[in-house]
Amino acid sequence: QSVLTQPPSVSGTPGQRVTISCSGSSSNIGNNFVYWFQQLPGAAPKIIIYRDNQRPPGVPDRFSGSKSGTSASLAISGLRSDDEADYYCAAWDDSLRRLFGGGTRVTVL
Amino acid sequence: QVQLQQWGAGLLKPSETLSLTCGVYGGALSGYNWSWIRQPPGKGLEWIGEIHHSGKTNYNPSLKSRVTMSVDTSKNQFSLNLTSVTAADTAVYYCARPVAYMSGNIYVPDSWGQGNLVTVSS
């Protein structure tokens, strides 16, 4: 069981907005940056949000990250079929462990 | 952009030692922490640990007793050893620099190896 808690799955129709939550504690999310990874089928993960809410070049602005206290969220607006993937939140813990959430599968209906 | 290429045995018997190596191309090992991350089939990501180019290590406490990481700066590569493997260690193993940041006006992306499926079976 992961220290960072994510819902196993979320789904939406094309064009819809979905959000993925990531719940932690004061020793990880509450005190360290959150990263969001997208893992397409058969591929390695890739950062789509870094340092809580920063979007790398080339990542559509449909993806946005936020953090409040010990929780973080990833929002995907204007959902597209090619957004279907697994999404993982990650954060350092004050004990110097790198933590991953359990992952959330996004399905486009 | 840094590229990582990893290699090692893909099929092990219980109690054997898993050994993987990751080569860093297009950039230097220096100045970064390099991680090993694994993913059991159909499951999520698990951080195994990391090694700095200086050789300083930081391991996941749940695996610490079985893990050794090393770095060879002359070859620009780093390695993972995991002893006494069991079926529970069956996973895709990734080497990675799983962080991203801005260096001035330049975005430095995360880097991942292609992944190695390691199967533990008698």
mmCIF file of C-alpha atoms in Angstrom:
data_model
loop_
_atom_site.group_PDB
_atom_site.id
_atom_site.type_symbol
_atom_site.label_atom_id
_atom_site.label_comp_id
_atom_site.label_asym_id
_atom_site.label_seq_id
_atom_site.Cartn_x
_atom_site.Cartn_y
_atom_site.Cartn_z
ATOM 1 C CA GLN A 1 0.000 0.000 0.000
ATOM 2 C CA SER A 2 1.448 3.340 -1.097
ATOM 3 C CA VAL A 3 2.125 6.182 1.332
ATOM 4 C CA LEU A 4 0.727 8.565 -1.279
ATOM 5 C CA THR A 5 -2.925 7.742 -1.958
ATOM 6 C CA GLN A 6 -4.466 8.064 -5.404
ATOM 7 C CA PRO A 7 -7.789 6.794 -6.750
ATOM 8 C CA PRO A 8 -7.226 3.636 -8.848
ATOM 9 C CA SER A 9 -9.173 5.008 -11.781
ATOM 10 C CA VAL A 10 -10.965 8.013 -13.174
ATOM 11 C CA SER A 11 -12.880 8.297 -16.413
ATOM 12 C CA GLY A 12 -14.461 10.941 -18.548
ATOM 13 C CA THR A 13 -15.817 11.664 -21.967
ATOM 14 C CA PRO A 14 -13.877 13.593 -24.612
ATOM 15 C CA GLY A 15 -13.718 17.283 -23.769
ATOM 16 C CA GLN A 16 -14.523 16.735 -20.121
ATOM 17 C CA ARG A 17 -12.350 17.799 -17.189
ATOM 18 C CA VAL A 18 -11.072 15.170 -14.779
ATOM 19 C CA THR A 19 -9.001 15.492 -11.652
ATOM 20 C CA ILE A 20 -6.708 13.037 -9.890
ATOM 21 C CA SER A 21 -6.027 13.482 -6.208
ATOM 22 C CA CYS A 22 -2.889 12.540 -4.321
ATOM 23 C CA SER A 23 -3.040 12.493 -0.548
ATOM 24 C CA GLY A 24 0.041 12.395 1.663
ATOM 25 C CA SER A 25 1.282 13.843 4.904
ATOM 26 C CA SER A 26 3.273 16.721 6.335
ATOM 27 C CA SER A 27 6.526 14.788 5.930
ATOM 28 C CA ASN A 28 6.128 14.329 2.188
ATOM 29 C CA ILE A 29 3.643 16.407 0.170
ATOM 30 C CA GLY A 30 3.319 18.970 2.929
ATOM 31 C CA ASN A 31 7.028 19.722 2.941
ATOM 32 C CA ASN A 32 8.355 18.749 -0.503
ATOM 33 C CA PHE A 33 7.629 19.252 -4.175
ATOM 34 C CA VAL A 34 5.122 17.039 -5.960
ATOM 35 C CA TYR A 35 5.778 15.572 -9.383
ATOM 36 C CA TRP A 36 3.257 13.997 -11.732
ATOM 37 C CA PHE A 37 4.246 11.272 -14.187
ATOM 38 C CA GLN A 38 2.323 10.033 -17.195
ATOM 39 C CA GLN A 39 2.942 6.448 -18.267
ATOM 40 C CA LEU A 40 1.588 5.480 -21.646
ATOM 41 C CA PRO A 41 1.068 1.764 -22.342
ATOM 42 C CA GLY A 42 4.364 -0.038 -22.764
ATOM 43 C CA ALA A 43 6.453 3.065 -22.103
ATOM 44 C CA ALA A 44 8.533 4.478 -19.281
ATOM 45 C CA PRO A 45 6.964 7.175 -17.110
ATOM 46 C CA LYS A 46 7.504 10.814 -18.044
ATOM 47 C CA ILE A 47 7.134 13.970 -15.965
ATOM 48 C CA ILE A 48 4.207 16.150 -16.991
ATOM 49 C CA ILE A 49 4.154 18.372 -13.892
ATOM 50 C CA TYR A 50 7.183 19.221 -11.763
ATOM 51 C CA ARG A 51 7.606 21.234 -8.597
ATOM 52 C CA ASP A 52 3.902 21.119 -7.744
ATOM 53 C CA ASN A 53 2.522 23.067 -10.701
ATOM 54 C CA GLN A 54 5.186 23.627 -13.342
ATOM 55 C CA ARG A 55 4.516 22.306 -16.813
ATOM 56 C CA PRO A 56 7.473 21.207 -18.983
ATOM 57 C CA PRO A 57 7.803 22.564 -22.503
ATOM 58 C CA GLY A 58 5.645 20.589 -24.885
ATOM 59 C CA VAL A 59 3.113 19.472 -22.284
ATOM 60 C CA PRO A 60 -0.291 20.893 -23.232
ATOM 61 C CA ASP A 61 -1.760 23.511 -20.936
ATOM 62 C CA ARG A 62 -4.730 21.167 -20.568
ATOM 63 C CA PHE A 63 -2.642 19.580 -17.809
ATOM 64 C CA SER A 64 -2.318 21.488 -14.544
ATOM 65 C CA GLY A 65 -1.068 20.695 -11.075
ATOM 66 C CA SER A 66 -1.927 22.164 -7.713
ATOM 67 C CA LYS A 67 -1.136 21.536 -4.080
ATOM 68 C CA SER A 68 -2.770 22.455 -0.819
ATOM 69 C CA GLY A 69 -1.396 21.312 2.502
ATOM 70 C CA THR A 70 -0.782 17.581 2.355
ATOM 71 C CA SER A 71 -2.713 16.934 -0.858
ATOM 72 C CA ALA A 72 -2.041 17.543 -4.510
ATOM 73 C CA SER A 73 -4.130 17.297 -7.650
ATOM 74 C CA LEU A 74 -3.635 16.842 -11.345
ATOM 75 C CA ALA A 75 -6.339 18.222 -13.603
ATOM 76 C CA ILE A 76 -6.807 17.314 -17.234
ATOM 77 C CA SER A 77 -9.171 19.559 -19.125
ATOM 78 C CA GLY A 78 -10.468 18.998 -22.646
ATOM 79 C CA LEU A 79 -9.937 15.261 -22.214
ATOM 80 C CA ARG A 80 -8.657 13.495 -25.335
ATOM 81 C CA SER A 81 -8.370 9.846 -26.257
ATOM 82 C CA ASP A 82 -4.577 10.054 -26.223
ATOM 83 C CA ASP A 83 -4.695 11.102 -22.564
ATOM 84 C CA GLU A 84 -5.524 7.493 -21.702
ATOM 85 C CA ALA A 85 -2.628 6.433 -19.512
ATOM 86 C CA ASP A 86 -1.567 5.749 -15.954
ATOM 87 C CA TYR A 87 -0.707 8.795 -13.869
ATOM 88 C CA TYR A 88 1.497 8.753 -10.778
ATOM 89 C CA CYS A 89 2.166 11.395 -8.202
ATOM 90 C CA ALA A 90 5.552 11.406 -6.491
ATOM 91 C CA ALA A 91 7.242 13.283 -3.697
ATOM 92 C CA TRP A 92 10.263 13.069 -1.484
ATOM 93 C CA ASP A 93 9.728 12.214 2.129
ATOM 94 C CA ASP A 94 11.687 14.001 4.856
ATOM 95 C CA SER A 95 13.298 10.635 5.577
ATOM 96 C CA LEU A 96 14.857 10.898 2.092
ATOM 97 C CA ARG A 97 12.680 8.207 0.541
ATOM 98 C CA ARG A 98 11.244 8.829 -2.889
ATOM 99 C CA LEU A 99 7.541 8.023 -2.723
ATOM 100 C CA PHE A 100 5.144 7.188 -5.528
ATOM 101 C CA GLY A 101 1.395 7.086 -5.420
ATOM 102 C CA GLY A 102 -0.303 3.863 -6.389
ATOM 103 C CA GLY A 103 -1.226 5.240 -9.783
ATOM 104 C CA THR A 104 -4.490 6.267 -11.439
ATOM 105 C CA ARG A 105 -5.684 4.897 -14.745
ATOM 106 C CA VAL A 106 -7.458 7.495 -16.842
ATOM 107 C CA THR A 107 -10.028 6.097 -19.252
ATOM 108 C CA VAL A 108 -11.669 8.127 -21.974
ATOM 109 C CA LEU A 109 -15.182 6.820 -22.513
ATOM 110 C CA GLN B 1 19.403 15.403 -23.811
ATOM 111 C CA VAL B 2 20.731 12.600 -21.672
ATOM 112 C CA GLN B 3 19.830 9.092 -22.778
ATOM 113 C CA LEU B 4 19.964 6.028 -20.559
ATOM 114 C CA GLN B 5 20.499 2.501 -21.818
ATOM 115 C CA GLN B 6 20.308 -0.407 -19.415
ATOM 116 C CA TRP B 7 21.204 -4.071 -19.576
ATOM 117 C CA GLY B 8 21.329 -7.208 -17.455
ATOM 118 C CA ALA B 9 19.982 -10.709 -17.021
ATOM 119 C CA GLY B 10 16.253 -11.098 -17.530
ATOM 120 C CA LEU B 11 15.611 -14.503 -15.961
ATOM 121 C CA LEU B 12 16.743 -15.487 -12.486
ATOM 122 C CA LYS B 13 16.126 -18.342 -10.095
ATOM 123 C CA PRO B 14 15.047 -17.724 -6.503
ATOM 124 C CA SER B 15 17.965 -16.816 -4.209
ATOM 125 C CA GLU B 16 20.097 -15.516 -7.096
ATOM 126 C CA THR B 17 21.366 -11.959 -7.414
ATOM 127 C CA LEU B 18 19.829 -9.467 -9.811
ATOM 128 C CA SER B 19 22.427 -7.312 -11.555
ATOM 129 C CA LEU B 20 21.616 -4.424 -13.874
ATOM 130 C CA THR B 21 23.780 -1.673 -15.336
ATOM 131 C CA CYS B 22 22.741 1.659 -16.818
ATOM 132 C CA GLY B 23 24.863 3.661 -19.224
ATOM 133 C CA VAL B 24 24.516 7.447 -19.392
ATOM 134 C CA TYR B 25 24.930 8.903 -22.892
ATOM 135 C CA GLY B 26 24.924 12.488 -24.054
ATOM 136 C CA GLY B 27 25.704 13.867 -20.636
ATOM 137 C CA ALA B 28 27.735 13.329 -17.512
ATOM 138 C CA LEU B 29 26.983 11.383 -14.361
ATOM 139 C CA SER B 30 28.425 14.217 -12.344
ATOM 140 C CA GLY B 31 26.159 16.437 -10.335
ATOM 141 C CA TYR B 32 23.116 14.209 -10.254
ATOM 142 C CA ASN B 33 21.474 11.451 -8.279
ATOM 143 C CA TRP B 34 20.617 8.392 -10.342
ATOM 144 C CA SER B 35 17.745 6.116 -9.386
ATOM 145 C CA TRP B 36 16.527 2.596 -9.853
ATOM 146 C CA ILE B 37 12.755 2.166 -9.940
ATOM 147 C CA ARG B 38 10.770 -1.007 -10.506
ATOM 148 C CA GLN B 39 7.260 -1.866 -11.582
ATOM 149 C CA PRO B 40 5.760 -5.339 -11.014
ATOM 150 C CA PRO B 41 3.540 -6.503 -13.887
ATOM 151 C CA GLY B 42 0.257 -4.611 -13.799
ATOM 152 C CA LYS B 43 1.237 -2.669 -10.684
ATOM 153 C CA GLY B 44 2.627 0.697 -9.677
ATOM 154 C CA LEU B 45 6.075 2.203 -9.388
ATOM 155 C CA GLU B 46 8.424 1.463 -6.498
ATOM 156 C CA TRP B 47 11.568 3.467 -5.839
ATOM 157 C CA ILE B 48 14.485 1.158 -5.053
ATOM 158 C CA GLY B 49 17.066 3.813 -4.295
ATOM 159 C CA GLU B 50 19.526 6.278 -5.739
ATOM 160 C CA ILE B 51 23.234 6.899 -6.060
ATOM 161 C CA HIS B 52 25.111 10.163 -6.442
ATOM 162 C CA HIS B 53 28.085 10.354 -8.793
ATOM 163 C CA SER B 54 30.250 10.570 -5.679
ATOM 164 C CA GLY B 55 29.051 7.107 -4.691
ATOM 165 C CA LYS B 56 26.779 8.236 -1.876
ATOM 166 C CA THR B 57 23.678 6.041 -1.760
ATOM 167 C CA ASN B 58 20.135 6.287 -0.438
ATOM 168 C CA TYR B 59 18.034 3.144 -0.393
ATOM 169 C CA ASN B 60 14.376 2.331 0.141
ATOM 170 C CA PRO B 61 14.268 0.980 3.721
ATOM 171 C CA SER B 62 12.087 -1.925 2.597
ATOM 172 C CA LEU B 63 14.860 -3.200 0.290
ATOM 173 C CA LYS B 64 17.947 -1.796 1.972
ATOM 174 C CA SER B 65 19.212 -5.119 3.343
ATOM 175 C CA ARG B 66 19.402 -6.608 -0.176
ATOM 176 C CA VAL B 67 20.366 -3.637 -2.343
ATOM 177 C CA THR B 68 23.763 -2.382 -3.411
ATOM 178 C CA MET B 69 24.272 0.402 -5.930
ATOM 179 C CA SER B 70 27.566 1.443 -7.431
ATOM 180 C CA VAL B 71 28.825 3.993 -9.925
ATOM 181 C CA ASP B 72 31.678 3.935 -12.425
ATOM 182 C CA THR B 73 32.369 7.496 -13.515
ATOM 183 C CA SER B 74 35.097 6.390 -15.947
ATOM 184 C CA LYS B 75 32.489 4.453 -17.921
ATOM 185 C CA ASN B 76 29.622 6.869 -17.224
ATOM 186 C CA GLN B 77 27.474 4.112 -15.821
ATOM 187 C CA PHE B 78 25.873 2.951 -12.607
ATOM 188 C CA SER B 79 24.678 -0.425 -11.404
ATOM 189 C CA LEU B 80 22.156 -2.204 -9.215
ATOM 190 C CA ASN B 81 22.580 -5.458 -7.338
ATOM 191 C CA LEU B 82 19.649 -7.045 -5.521
ATOM 192 C CA THR B 83 20.438 -10.218 -3.623
ATOM 193 C CA SER B 84 18.308 -13.213 -2.652
ATOM 194 C CA VAL B 85 15.588 -12.543 -5.179
ATOM 195 C CA THR B 86 12.157 -14.149 -4.968
ATOM 196 C CA ALA B 87 9.125 -14.160 -7.243
ATOM 197 C CA ALA B 88 8.045 -10.920 -5.553
ATOM 198 C CA ASP B 89 11.013 -9.217 -7.207
ATOM 199 C CA THR B 90 9.660 -9.939 -10.685
ATOM 200 C CA ALA B 91 9.232 -6.536 -12.293
ATOM 201 C CA VAL B 92 10.299 -4.146 -14.989
ATOM 202 C CA TYR B 93 13.349 -2.358 -13.639
ATOM 203 C CA TYR B 94 14.100 1.183 -14.787
ATOM 204 C CA CYS B 95 17.187 3.279 -14.320
ATOM 205 C CA ALA B 96 16.264 6.937 -14.228
ATOM 206 C CA ARG B 97 16.973 10.474 -13.269
ATOM 207 C CA PRO B 98 13.342 11.062 -12.249
ATOM 208 C CA VAL B 99 13.536 14.802 -11.664
ATOM 209 C CA ALA B 100 13.043 17.845 -13.847
ATOM 210 C CA TYR B 101 13.857 21.487 -13.296
ATOM 211 C CA MET B 102 14.769 24.756 -14.922
ATOM 212 C CA SER B 103 18.458 25.605 -15.205
ATOM 213 C CA GLY B 104 18.298 29.296 -16.017
ATOM 214 C CA ASN B 105 16.087 29.375 -19.090
ATOM 215 C CA ILE B 106 16.754 25.778 -20.019
ATOM 216 C CA TYR B 107 14.418 22.986 -19.031
ATOM 217 C CA VAL B 108 16.239 19.868 -17.887
ATOM 218 C CA PRO B 109 13.882 16.895 -18.352
ATOM 219 C CA ASP B 110 13.743 13.608 -16.532
ATOM 220 C CA SER B 111 15.534 10.679 -18.180
ATOM 221 C CA TRP B 112 14.603 7.012 -18.149
ATOM 222 C CA GLY B 113 16.092 3.819 -19.445
ATOM 223 C CA GLN B 114 14.064 1.554 -21.656
ATOM 224 C CA GLY B 115 13.247 -0.817 -18.795
ATOM 225 C CA ASN B 116 14.289 -4.423 -18.261
ATOM 226 C CA LEU B 117 11.796 -7.127 -17.389
ATOM 227 C CA VAL B 118 13.384 -9.330 -14.766
ATOM 228 C CA THR B 119 11.541 -12.559 -14.059
ATOM 229 C CA VAL B 120 12.298 -14.704 -11.034
ATOM 230 C CA SER B 121 11.177 -18.272 -11.499
ATOM 231 C CA SER B 122 12.401 -21.713 -10.596
#
